C-alpha cells in the first residue's frame, strides 16, 4: 500500500511531455487492460476508447484541445467516447455476452433484461448520455492509477471541443461522443509542475467519518 500511495504522489497532471519517449507495446497493453477491467454500472461499459499514437491524428486534434502541447508531445492520446443512447440492441448484445461467457440461458436473464430496460433503456436520452460519460470517467481513473503504478505519466483533460474531436475521429454520425481524454507518455525534465507540491483539501474537509 505504501508503494501505491508513493506512486499516486509521484503522479501529476503532466504539462510537458518528452516527445522523444514513447510507450512500449507492453505498456500500452497494460494500460488497455486497466481500462478493460474497469468497473461500470451493471457492467454495461457504455463507452469505447480511441487509442491514438498516429502523429498526424494527434496534430489534427491539438487545435481542438486549445493547442495544449500534451496532444502532440505525449506518446499516446486516449479519447474516452461515451454512448449517446443505450437502446434495446445494445442491451441484447450485452446479455448475449453474459450468456456466452457464463454459460447461462438467455431466457434466464429476462429478469435482468426487464430491470435494465426500465432503469436504463427507457430513461431520457440526455440522462443516458450523462450516465455513459460518468462510467467512462471511472475507466479514466483506472487508467491514471495504472499508469502511475507503471511510472507512466498522464494528463487527464477536459479542455477540448468534443464536437471537433468527434469530427476528426469520424464518429460524429455515430452513437458515440467524446467525453474525456488522457494523454500518456513520459514527463519532460523541463516540466516545472513535477516539482510543485500537491494541493489537496485537508482530510477534515474531505471526509465525514461516521
Ligand atoms: C477530468 C479532468 C480534466 C482535466 N483537464 C485538464 C486539461 O484540460 N488540461 C490540463 O493541463 N490539466 C487538466 N486536468 C488536470 C488537473 O488540473 C489536475 O489533475 C489537478 O490540478 C490536480 O493536480 P495533479 O493531478 O497534478 O495532482 C484535468 C483533470 C481532470 C481530472
PDB file of N, CA, C and O in Angstrom, residues 90-155:
ATOM      1  N   UNK A  90     -28.343  -2.664 -27.913  1.00  0.00           N
ATOM      2  CA  UNK A  90     -27.118  -2.643 -27.096  1.00  0.00           C
ATOM      3  C   UNK A  90     -27.282  -3.567 -25.891  1.00  0.00           C
ATOM      4  O   UNK A  90     -26.387  -4.350 -25.555  1.00  0.00           O
ATOM      5  N   UNK A  91     -28.460  -3.484 -25.282  1.00  0.00           N
ATOM      6  CA  UNK A  91     -28.751  -4.318 -24.114  1.00  0.00           C
ATOM      7  C   UNK A  91     -28.703  -5.806 -24.491  1.00  0.00           C
ATOM      8  O   UNK A  91     -28.119  -6.623 -23.765  1.00  0.00           O
ATOM      9  N   UNK A  92     -29.269  -6.149 -25.652  1.00  0.00           N
ATOM     10  CA  UNK A  92     -29.289  -7.551 -26.087  1.00  0.00           C
ATOM     11  C   UNK A  92     -27.873  -8.080 -26.318  1.00  0.00           C
ATOM     12  O   UNK A  92     -27.564  -9.217 -25.957  1.00  0.00           O
ATOM     13  N   UNK A  93     -27.011  -7.249 -26.895  1.00  0.00           N
ATOM     14  CA  UNK A  93     -25.625  -7.674 -27.145  1.00  0.00           C
ATOM     15  C   UNK A  93     -24.910  -7.929 -25.816  1.00  0.00           C
ATOM     16  O   UNK A  93     -24.143  -8.886 -25.665  1.00  0.00           O
ATOM     17  N   UNK A  94     -25.203  -7.083 -24.853  1.00  0.00           N
ATOM     18  CA  UNK A  94     -24.610  -7.222 -23.509  1.00  0.00           C
ATOM     19  C   UNK A  94     -25.078  -8.524 -22.849  1.00  0.00           C
ATOM     20  O   UNK A  94     -24.286  -9.286 -22.290  1.00  0.00           O
ATOM     21  N   UNK A  95     -26.382  -8.807 -22.974  1.00  0.00           N
ATOM     22  CA  UNK A  95     -26.942 -10.027 -22.370  1.00  0.00           C
ATOM     23  C   UNK A  95     -26.406 -11.277 -23.077  1.00  0.00           C
ATOM     24  O   UNK A  95     -26.121 -12.287 -22.435  1.00  0.00           O
ATOM     25  N   UNK A  96     -26.253 -11.199 -24.395  1.00  0.00           N
ATOM     26  CA  UNK A  96     -25.667 -12.319 -25.159  1.00  0.00           C
ATOM     27  C   UNK A  96     -24.270 -12.640 -24.659  1.00  0.00           C
ATOM     28  O   UNK A  96     -23.876 -13.804 -24.534  1.00  0.00           O
ATOM     29  N   UNK A  97     -23.511 -11.594 -24.390  1.00  0.00           N
ATOM     30  CA  UNK A  97     -22.135 -11.763 -23.924  1.00  0.00           C
ATOM     31  C   UNK A  97     -22.109 -12.467 -22.560  1.00  0.00           C
ATOM     32  O   UNK A  97     -21.324 -13.396 -22.341  1.00  0.00           O
ATOM     33  N   UNK A  98     -23.007 -12.059 -21.661  1.00  0.00           N
ATOM     34  CA  UNK A  98     -23.096 -12.724 -20.346  1.00  0.00           C
ATOM     35  C   UNK A  98     -23.469 -14.184 -20.545  1.00  0.00           C
ATOM     36  O   UNK A  98     -22.863 -15.089 -19.958  1.00  0.00           O
ATOM     37  N   UNK A  99     -24.459 -14.404 -21.412  1.00  0.00           N
ATOM     38  CA  UNK A  99     -24.955 -15.751 -21.644  1.00  0.00           C
ATOM     39  C   UNK A  99     -23.833 -16.673 -22.144  1.00  0.00           C
ATOM     40  O   UNK A  99     -23.677 -17.797 -21.668  1.00  0.00           O
ATOM     41  N   UNK A 100     -23.037 -16.165 -23.092  1.00  0.00           N
ATOM     42  CA  UNK A 100     -21.943 -16.977 -23.649  1.00  0.00           C
ATOM     43  C   UNK A 100     -20.840 -17.201 -22.613  1.00  0.00           C
ATOM     44  O   UNK A 100     -20.420 -18.326 -22.377  1.00  0.00           O
ATOM     45  N   UNK A 101     -20.388 -16.130 -21.994  1.00  0.00           N
ATOM     46  CA  UNK A 101     -19.219 -16.228 -21.104  1.00  0.00           C
ATOM     47  C   UNK A 101     -19.540 -17.034 -19.850  1.00  0.00           C
ATOM     48  O   UNK A 101     -18.737 -17.841 -19.395  1.00  0.00           O
ATOM     49  N   UNK A 102     -20.746 -16.865 -19.316  1.00  0.00           N
ATOM     50  CA  UNK A 102     -21.092 -17.562 -18.063  1.00  0.00           C
ATOM     51  C   UNK A 102     -21.943 -18.803 -18.299  1.00  0.00           C
ATOM     52  O   UNK A 102     -22.394 -19.432 -17.338  1.00  0.00           O
ATOM     53  N   UNK A 103     -22.182 -19.106 -19.567  1.00  0.00           N
ATOM     54  CA  UNK A 103     -22.945 -20.292 -19.924  1.00  0.00           C
ATOM     55  C   UNK A 103     -24.323 -20.302 -19.244  1.00  0.00           C
ATOM     56  O   UNK A 103     -24.690 -21.255 -18.546  1.00  0.00           O
ATOM     57  N   UNK A 104     -25.026 -19.199 -19.436  1.00  0.00           N
ATOM     58  CA  UNK A 104     -26.374 -19.053 -18.865  1.00  0.00           C
ATOM     59  C   UNK A 104     -27.356 -18.936 -20.036  1.00  0.00           C
ATOM     60  O   UNK A 104     -27.065 -18.245 -21.016  1.00  0.00           O
ATOM     61  N   UNK A 105     -28.489 -19.619 -19.933  1.00  0.00           N
ATOM     62  CA  UNK A 105     -29.519 -19.497 -20.978  1.00  0.00           C
ATOM     63  C   UNK A 105     -30.031 -18.060 -21.029  1.00  0.00           C
ATOM     64  O   UNK A 105     -30.261 -17.452 -19.971  1.00  0.00           O
ATOM     65  N   UNK A 106     -30.226 -17.549 -22.245  1.00  0.00           N
ATOM     66  CA  UNK A 106     -30.650 -16.148 -22.397  1.00  0.00           C
ATOM     67  C   UNK A 106     -31.986 -15.888 -21.689  1.00  0.00           C
ATOM     68  O   UNK A 106     -32.191 -14.833 -21.082  1.00  0.00           O
ATOM     69  N   UNK A 107     -32.887 -16.922 -21.704  1.00  0.00           N
ATOM     70  CA  UNK A 107     -34.197 -16.708 -21.041  1.00  0.00           C
ATOM     71  C   UNK A 107     -34.052 -16.567 -19.516  1.00  0.00           C
ATOM     72  O   UNK A 107     -34.897 -15.942 -18.870  1.00  0.00           O
ATOM     73  N   UNK A 108     -32.935 -17.108 -18.984  1.00  0.00           N
ATOM     74  CA  UNK A 108     -32.708 -16.953 -17.539  1.00  0.00           C
ATOM     75  C   UNK A 108     -32.238 -15.532 -17.185  1.00  0.00           C
ATOM     76  O   UNK A 108     -32.093 -15.203 -16.008  1.00  0.00           O
ATOM     77  N   UNK A 109     -31.981 -14.742 -18.224  1.00  0.00           N
ATOM     78  CA  UNK A 109     -31.546 -13.363 -17.973  1.00  0.00           C
ATOM     79  C   UNK A 109     -32.694 -12.371 -18.193  1.00  0.00           C
ATOM     80  O   UNK A 109     -32.476 -11.164 -18.224  1.00  0.00           O
ATOM     81  N   UNK A 110     -33.929 -12.906 -18.312  1.00  0.00           N
ATOM     82  CA  UNK A 110     -35.044 -11.999 -18.640  1.00  0.00           C
ATOM     83  C   UNK A 110     -35.338 -11.021 -17.504  1.00  0.00           C
ATOM     84  O   UNK A 110     -35.737  -9.873 -17.753  1.00  0.00           O
ATOM     85  N   UNK A 111     -35.118 -11.445 -16.259  1.00  0.00           N
ATOM     86  CA  UNK A 111     -35.328 -10.535 -15.116  1.00  0.00           C
ATOM     87  C   UNK A 111     -34.370  -9.357 -15.202  1.00  0.00           C
ATOM     88  O   UNK A 111     -34.770  -8.194 -15.033  1.00  0.00           O
ATOM     89  N   UNK A 112     -33.108  -9.685 -15.503  1.00  0.00           N
ATOM     90  CA  UNK A 112     -32.086  -8.634 -15.637  1.00  0.00           C
ATOM     91  C   UNK A 112     -32.446  -7.702 -16.792  1.00  0.00           C
ATOM     92  O   UNK A 112     -32.337  -6.476 -16.681  1.00  0.00           O
ATOM     93  N   UNK A 113     -32.895  -8.318 -17.890  1.00  0.00           N
ATOM     94  CA  UNK A 113     -33.268  -7.517 -19.064  1.00  0.00           C
ATOM     95  C   UNK A 113     -34.396  -6.540 -18.716  1.00  0.00           C
ATOM     96  O   UNK A 113     -34.339  -5.357 -19.066  1.00  0.00           O
ATOM     97  N   UNK A 114     -35.416  -7.031 -18.010  1.00  0.00           N
ATOM     98  CA  UNK A 114     -36.542  -6.155 -17.641  1.00  0.00           C
ATOM     99  C   UNK A 114     -36.071  -4.998 -16.763  1.00  0.00           C
ATOM    100  O   UNK A 114     -36.459  -3.847 -16.952  1.00  0.00           O
ATOM    101  N   UNK A 115     -35.197  -5.340 -15.811  1.00  0.00           N
ATOM    102  CA  UNK A 115     -34.708  -4.315 -14.884  1.00  0.00           C
ATOM    103  C   UNK A 115     -33.902  -3.256 -15.639  1.00  0.00           C
ATOM    104  O   UNK A 115     -34.083  -2.057 -15.435  1.00  0.00           O
ATOM    105  N   UNK A 116     -33.025  -3.706 -16.537  1.00  0.00           N
ATOM    106  CA  UNK A 116     -32.187  -2.753 -17.274  1.00  0.00           C
ATOM    107  C   UNK A 116     -32.993  -1.949 -18.292  1.00  0.00           C
ATOM    108  O   UNK A 116     -32.662  -0.803 -18.590  1.00  0.00           O
ATOM    109  N   UNK A 117     -34.052  -2.557 -18.792  1.00  0.00           N
ATOM    110  CA  UNK A 117     -34.924  -1.827 -19.723  1.00  0.00           C
ATOM    111  C   UNK A 117     -35.554  -0.639 -18.988  1.00  0.00           C
ATOM    112  O   UNK A 117     -35.545   0.488 -19.477  1.00  0.00           O
ATOM    113  N   UNK A 118     -36.059  -0.917 -17.782  1.00  0.00           N
ATOM    114  CA  UNK A 118     -36.682   0.170 -17.004  1.00  0.00           C
ATOM    115  C   UNK A 118     -35.638   1.188 -16.551  1.00  0.00           C
ATOM    116  O   UNK A 118     -35.828   2.399 -16.708  1.00  0.00           O
ATOM    117  N   UNK A 119     -34.531   0.684 -15.998  1.00  0.00           N
ATOM    118  CA  UNK A 119     -33.569   1.590 -15.350  1.00  0.00           C
ATOM    119  C   UNK A 119     -32.692   2.361 -16.332  1.00  0.00           C
ATOM    120  O   UNK A 119     -32.215   3.435 -16.006  1.00  0.00           O
ATOM    121  N   UNK A 120     -32.475   1.796 -17.519  1.00  0.00           N
ATOM    122  CA  UNK A 120     -31.530   2.434 -18.453  1.00  0.00           C
ATOM    123  C   UNK A 120     -32.214   2.762 -19.792  1.00  0.00           C
ATOM    124  O   UNK A 120     -32.297   3.914 -20.189  1.00  0.00           O
ATOM    125  N   UNK A 121     -32.686   1.722 -20.495  1.00  0.00           N
ATOM    126  CA  UNK A 121     -33.143   1.900 -21.882  1.00  0.00           C
ATOM    127  C   UNK A 121     -34.324   2.874 -21.973  1.00  0.00           C
ATOM    128  O   UNK A 121     -34.402   3.667 -22.914  1.00  0.00           O
ATOM    129  N   UNK A 122     -35.195   2.833 -20.972  1.00  0.00           N
ATOM    130  CA  UNK A 122     -36.385   3.698 -21.028  1.00  0.00           C
ATOM    131  C   UNK A 122     -36.158   5.092 -20.443  1.00  0.00           C
ATOM    132  O   UNK A 122     -37.078   5.913 -20.402  1.00  0.00           O
ATOM    133  N   UNK A 123     -34.950   5.365 -20.010  1.00  0.00           N
ATOM    134  CA  UNK A 123     -34.644   6.701 -19.458  1.00  0.00           C
ATOM    135  C   UNK A 123     -34.459   7.699 -20.602  1.00  0.00           C
ATOM    136  O   UNK A 123     -34.101   7.306 -21.721  1.00  0.00           O
ATOM    137  N   UNK A 124     -34.659   9.013 -20.343  1.00  0.00           N
ATOM    138  CA  UNK A 124     -34.457  10.010 -21.410  1.00  0.00           C
ATOM    139  C   UNK A 124     -33.023   9.953 -21.936  1.00  0.00           C
ATOM    140  O   UNK A 124     -32.086   9.678 -21.177  1.00  0.00           O
ATOM    141  N   UNK A 125     -32.885  10.222 -23.230  1.00  0.00           N
ATOM    142  CA  UNK A 125     -31.568  10.123 -23.869  1.00  0.00           C
ATOM    143  C   UNK A 125     -30.505  10.988 -23.195  1.00  0.00           C
ATOM    144  O   UNK A 125     -29.357  10.582 -23.059  1.00  0.00           O
ATOM    145  N   UNK A 126     -30.912  12.182 -22.768  1.00  0.00           N
ATOM    146  CA  UNK A 126     -29.930  13.084 -22.132  1.00  0.00           C
ATOM    147  C   UNK A 126     -29.354  12.436 -20.868  1.00  0.00           C
ATOM    148  O   UNK A 126     -28.149  12.539 -20.591  1.00  0.00           O
ATOM    149  N   UNK A 127     -30.210  11.736 -20.106  1.00  0.00           N
ATOM    150  CA  UNK A 127     -29.745  11.060 -18.887  1.00  0.00           C
ATOM    151  C   UNK A 127     -28.813   9.896 -19.237  1.00  0.00           C
ATOM    152  O   UNK A 127     -27.832   9.640 -18.548  1.00  0.00           O
ATOM    153  N   UNK A 128     -29.172   9.186 -20.319  1.00  0.00           N
ATOM    154  CA  UNK A 128     -28.330   8.050 -20.741  1.00  0.00           C
ATOM    155  C   UNK A 128     -26.926   8.537 -21.100  1.00  0.00           C
ATOM    156  O   UNK A 128     -25.924   7.916 -20.744  1.00  0.00           O
ATOM    157  N   UNK A 129     -26.884   9.665 -21.821  1.00  0.00           N
ATOM    158  CA  UNK A 129     -25.591  10.205 -22.258  1.00  0.00           C
ATOM    159  C   UNK A 129     -24.740  10.603 -21.038  1.00  0.00           C
ATOM    160  O   UNK A 129     -23.556  10.268 -20.959  1.00  0.00           O
ATOM    161  N   UNK A 130     -25.357  11.283 -20.087  1.00  0.00           N
ATOM    162  CA  UNK A 130     -24.635  11.701 -18.868  1.00  0.00           C
ATOM    163  C   UNK A 130     -24.152  10.472 -18.105  1.00  0.00           C
ATOM    164  O   UNK A 130     -23.005  10.424 -17.653  1.00  0.00           O
ATOM    165  N   UNK A 131     -25.023   9.499 -17.987  1.00  0.00           N
ATOM    166  CA  UNK A 131     -24.683   8.272 -17.247  1.00  0.00           C
ATOM    167  C   UNK A 131     -23.513   7.554 -17.930  1.00  0.00           C
ATOM    168  O   UNK A 131     -22.569   7.117 -17.270  1.00  0.00           O
ATOM    169  N   UNK A 132     -23.555   7.479 -19.263  1.00  0.00           N
ATOM    170  CA  UNK A 132     -22.477   6.803 -20.010  1.00  0.00           C
ATOM    171  C   UNK A 132     -21.147   7.518 -19.772  1.00  0.00           C
ATOM    172  O   UNK A 132     -20.104   6.882 -19.597  1.00  0.00           O
ATOM    173  N   UNK A 133     -21.197   8.845 -19.734  1.00  0.00           N
ATOM    174  CA  UNK A 133     -19.948   9.598 -19.549  1.00  0.00           C
ATOM    175  C   UNK A 133     -19.393   9.400 -18.141  1.00  0.00           C
ATOM    176  O   UNK A 133     -18.178   9.313 -17.954  1.00  0.00           O
ATOM    177  N   UNK A 134     -20.290   9.289 -17.161  1.00  0.00           N
ATOM    178  CA  UNK A 134     -19.826   9.032 -15.784  1.00  0.00           C
ATOM    179  C   UNK A 134     -19.067   7.711 -15.733  1.00  0.00           C
ATOM    180  O   UNK A 134     -18.050   7.577 -15.061  1.00  0.00           O
ATOM    181  N   UNK A 135     -19.598   6.717 -16.451  1.00  0.00           N
ATOM    182  CA  UNK A 135     -18.940   5.401 -16.457  1.00  0.00           C
ATOM    183  C   UNK A 135     -17.547   5.498 -17.099  1.00  0.00           C
ATOM    184  O   UNK A 135     -16.590   4.886 -16.649  1.00  0.00           O
ATOM    185  N   UNK A 136     -17.459   6.332 -18.148  1.00  0.00           N
ATOM    186  CA  UNK A 136     -16.174   6.499 -18.835  1.00  0.00           C
ATOM    187  C   UNK A 136     -15.134   7.119 -17.892  1.00  0.00           C
ATOM    188  O   UNK A 136     -13.945   6.773 -17.947  1.00  0.00           O
ATOM    189  N   UNK A 137     -15.587   8.004 -16.995  1.00  0.00           N
ATOM    190  CA  UNK A 137     -14.649   8.644 -16.059  1.00  0.00           C
ATOM    191  C   UNK A 137     -14.054   7.624 -15.079  1.00  0.00           C
ATOM    192  O   UNK A 137     -12.948   7.813 -14.588  1.00  0.00           O
ATOM    193  N   UNK A 138     -14.814   6.568 -14.776  1.00  0.00           N
ATOM    194  CA  UNK A 138     -14.269   5.533 -13.875  1.00  0.00           C
ATOM    195  C   UNK A 138     -13.097   4.851 -14.577  1.00  0.00           C
ATOM    196  O   UNK A 138     -12.048   4.614 -13.977  1.00  0.00           O
ATOM    197  N   UNK A 139     -13.278   4.586 -15.865  1.00  0.00           N
ATOM    198  CA  UNK A 139     -12.191   3.966 -16.647  1.00  0.00           C
ATOM    199  C   UNK A 139     -11.002   4.920 -16.737  1.00  0.00           C
ATOM    200  O   UNK A 139      -9.839   4.491 -16.659  1.00  0.00           O
ATOM    201  N   UNK A 140     -11.278   6.209 -16.867  1.00  0.00           N
ATOM    202  CA  UNK A 140     -10.198   7.195 -16.880  1.00  0.00           C
ATOM    203  C   UNK A 140      -9.389   7.115 -15.577  1.00  0.00           C
ATOM    204  O   UNK A 140      -8.154   7.088 -15.602  1.00  0.00           O
ATOM    205  N   UNK A 141     -10.100   7.049 -14.450  1.00  0.00           N
ATOM    206  CA  UNK A 141      -9.423   6.964 -13.153  1.00  0.00           C
ATOM    207  C   UNK A 141      -8.532   5.744 -13.062  1.00  0.00           C
ATOM    208  O   UNK A 141      -7.391   5.815 -12.574  1.00  0.00           O
ATOM    209  N   UNK A 142      -9.042   4.628 -13.552  1.00  0.00           N
ATOM    210  CA  UNK A 142      -8.235   3.394 -13.536  1.00  0.00           C
ATOM    211  C   UNK A 142      -6.984   3.549 -14.384  1.00  0.00           C
ATOM    212  O   UNK A 142      -5.906   3.091 -14.007  1.00  0.00           O
ATOM    213  N   UNK A 143      -7.155   4.171 -15.537  1.00  0.00           N
ATOM    214  CA  UNK A 143      -6.008   4.387 -16.427  1.00  0.00           C
ATOM    215  C   UNK A 143      -4.932   5.225 -15.704  1.00  0.00           C
ATOM    216  O   UNK A 143      -3.742   4.882 -15.739  1.00  0.00           O
ATOM    217  N   UNK A 144      -5.360   6.287 -15.029  1.00  0.00           N
ATOM    218  CA  UNK A 144      -4.393   7.161 -14.358  1.00  0.00           C
ATOM    219  C   UNK A 144      -3.643   6.409 -13.262  1.00  0.00           C
ATOM    220  O   UNK A 144      -2.415   6.538 -13.135  1.00  0.00           O
ATOM    221  N   UNK A 145      -4.374   5.599 -12.487  1.00  0.00           N
ATOM    222  CA  UNK A 145      -3.732   4.861 -11.392  1.00  0.00           C
ATOM    223  C   UNK A 145      -2.810   3.772 -11.929  1.00  0.00           C
ATOM    224  O   UNK A 145      -1.705   3.582 -11.416  1.00  0.00           O
ATOM    225  N   UNK A 146      -3.271   3.061 -12.955  1.00  0.00           N
ATOM    226  CA  UNK A 146      -2.433   2.004 -13.535  1.00  0.00           C
ATOM    227  C   UNK A 146      -1.168   2.608 -14.124  1.00  0.00           C
ATOM    228  O   UNK A 146      -0.065   2.065 -13.956  1.00  0.00           O
ATOM    229  N   UNK A 147      -1.310   3.737 -14.786  1.00  0.00           N
ATOM    230  CA  UNK A 147      -0.139   4.382 -15.384  1.00  0.00           C
ATOM    231  C   UNK A 147       0.847   4.775 -14.291  1.00  0.00           C
ATOM    232  O   UNK A 147       2.061   4.530 -14.414  1.00  0.00           O
ATOM    233  N   UNK A 148       0.330   5.348 -13.196  1.00  0.00           N
ATOM    234  CA  UNK A 148       1.217   5.748 -12.089  1.00  0.00           C
ATOM    235  C   UNK A 148       1.962   4.528 -11.556  1.00  0.00           C
ATOM    236  O   UNK A 148       3.160   4.592 -11.266  1.00  0.00           O
ATOM    237  N   UNK A 149       1.269   3.415 -11.452  1.00  0.00           N
ATOM    238  CA  UNK A 149       1.871   2.169 -10.971  1.00  0.00           C
ATOM    239  C   UNK A 149       3.036   1.744 -11.885  1.00  0.00           C
ATOM    240  O   UNK A 149       4.027   1.182 -11.428  1.00  0.00           O
ATOM    241  N   UNK A 150       2.887   2.025 -13.181  1.00  0.00           N
ATOM    242  CA  UNK A 150       3.916   1.632 -14.168  1.00  0.00           C
ATOM    243  C   UNK A 150       4.930   2.755 -14.416  1.00  0.00           C
ATOM    244  O   UNK A 150       5.751   2.659 -15.322  1.00  0.00           O
ATOM    245  N   UNK A 151       4.806   3.834 -13.633  1.00  0.00           N
ATOM    246  CA  UNK A 151       5.673   5.018 -13.802  1.00  0.00           C
ATOM    247  C   UNK A 151       5.552   5.581 -15.228  1.00  0.00           C
ATOM    248  O   UNK A 151       6.532   5.925 -15.890  1.00  0.00           O
ATOM    249  N   UNK A 152       4.301   5.623 -15.670  1.00  0.00           N
ATOM    250  CA  UNK A 152       3.970   6.268 -16.940  1.00  0.00           C
ATOM    251  C   UNK A 152       3.233   7.562 -16.587  1.00  0.00           C
ATOM    252  O   UNK A 152       2.352   7.551 -15.716  1.00  0.00           O
ATOM    253  N   UNK A 153       3.612   8.637 -17.248  1.00  0.00           N
ATOM    254  CA  UNK A 153       2.973   9.923 -16.959  1.00  0.00           C
ATOM    255  C   UNK A 153       1.697  10.108 -17.776  1.00  0.00           C
ATOM    256  O   UNK A 153       1.605   9.624 -18.918  1.00  0.00           O
ATOM    257  N   UNK A 154       0.765  10.847 -17.169  1.00  0.00           N
ATOM    258  CA  UNK A 154      -0.516  11.087 -17.847  1.00  0.00           C
ATOM    259  C   UNK A 154      -0.988  12.512 -17.571  1.00  0.00           C
ATOM    260  O   UNK A 154      -0.542  13.142 -16.602  1.00  0.00           O
ATOM    261  N   UNK A 155      -1.887  12.967 -18.399  1.00  0.00           N
ATOM    262  CA  UNK A 155      -2.639  14.184 -18.079  1.00  0.00           C
ATOM    263  C   UNK A 155      -4.092  13.955 -18.459  1.00  0.00           C
ATOM    264  O   UNK A 155      -4.410  13.781 -19.642  1.00  0.00           O
TER     265      UNK A 155
END
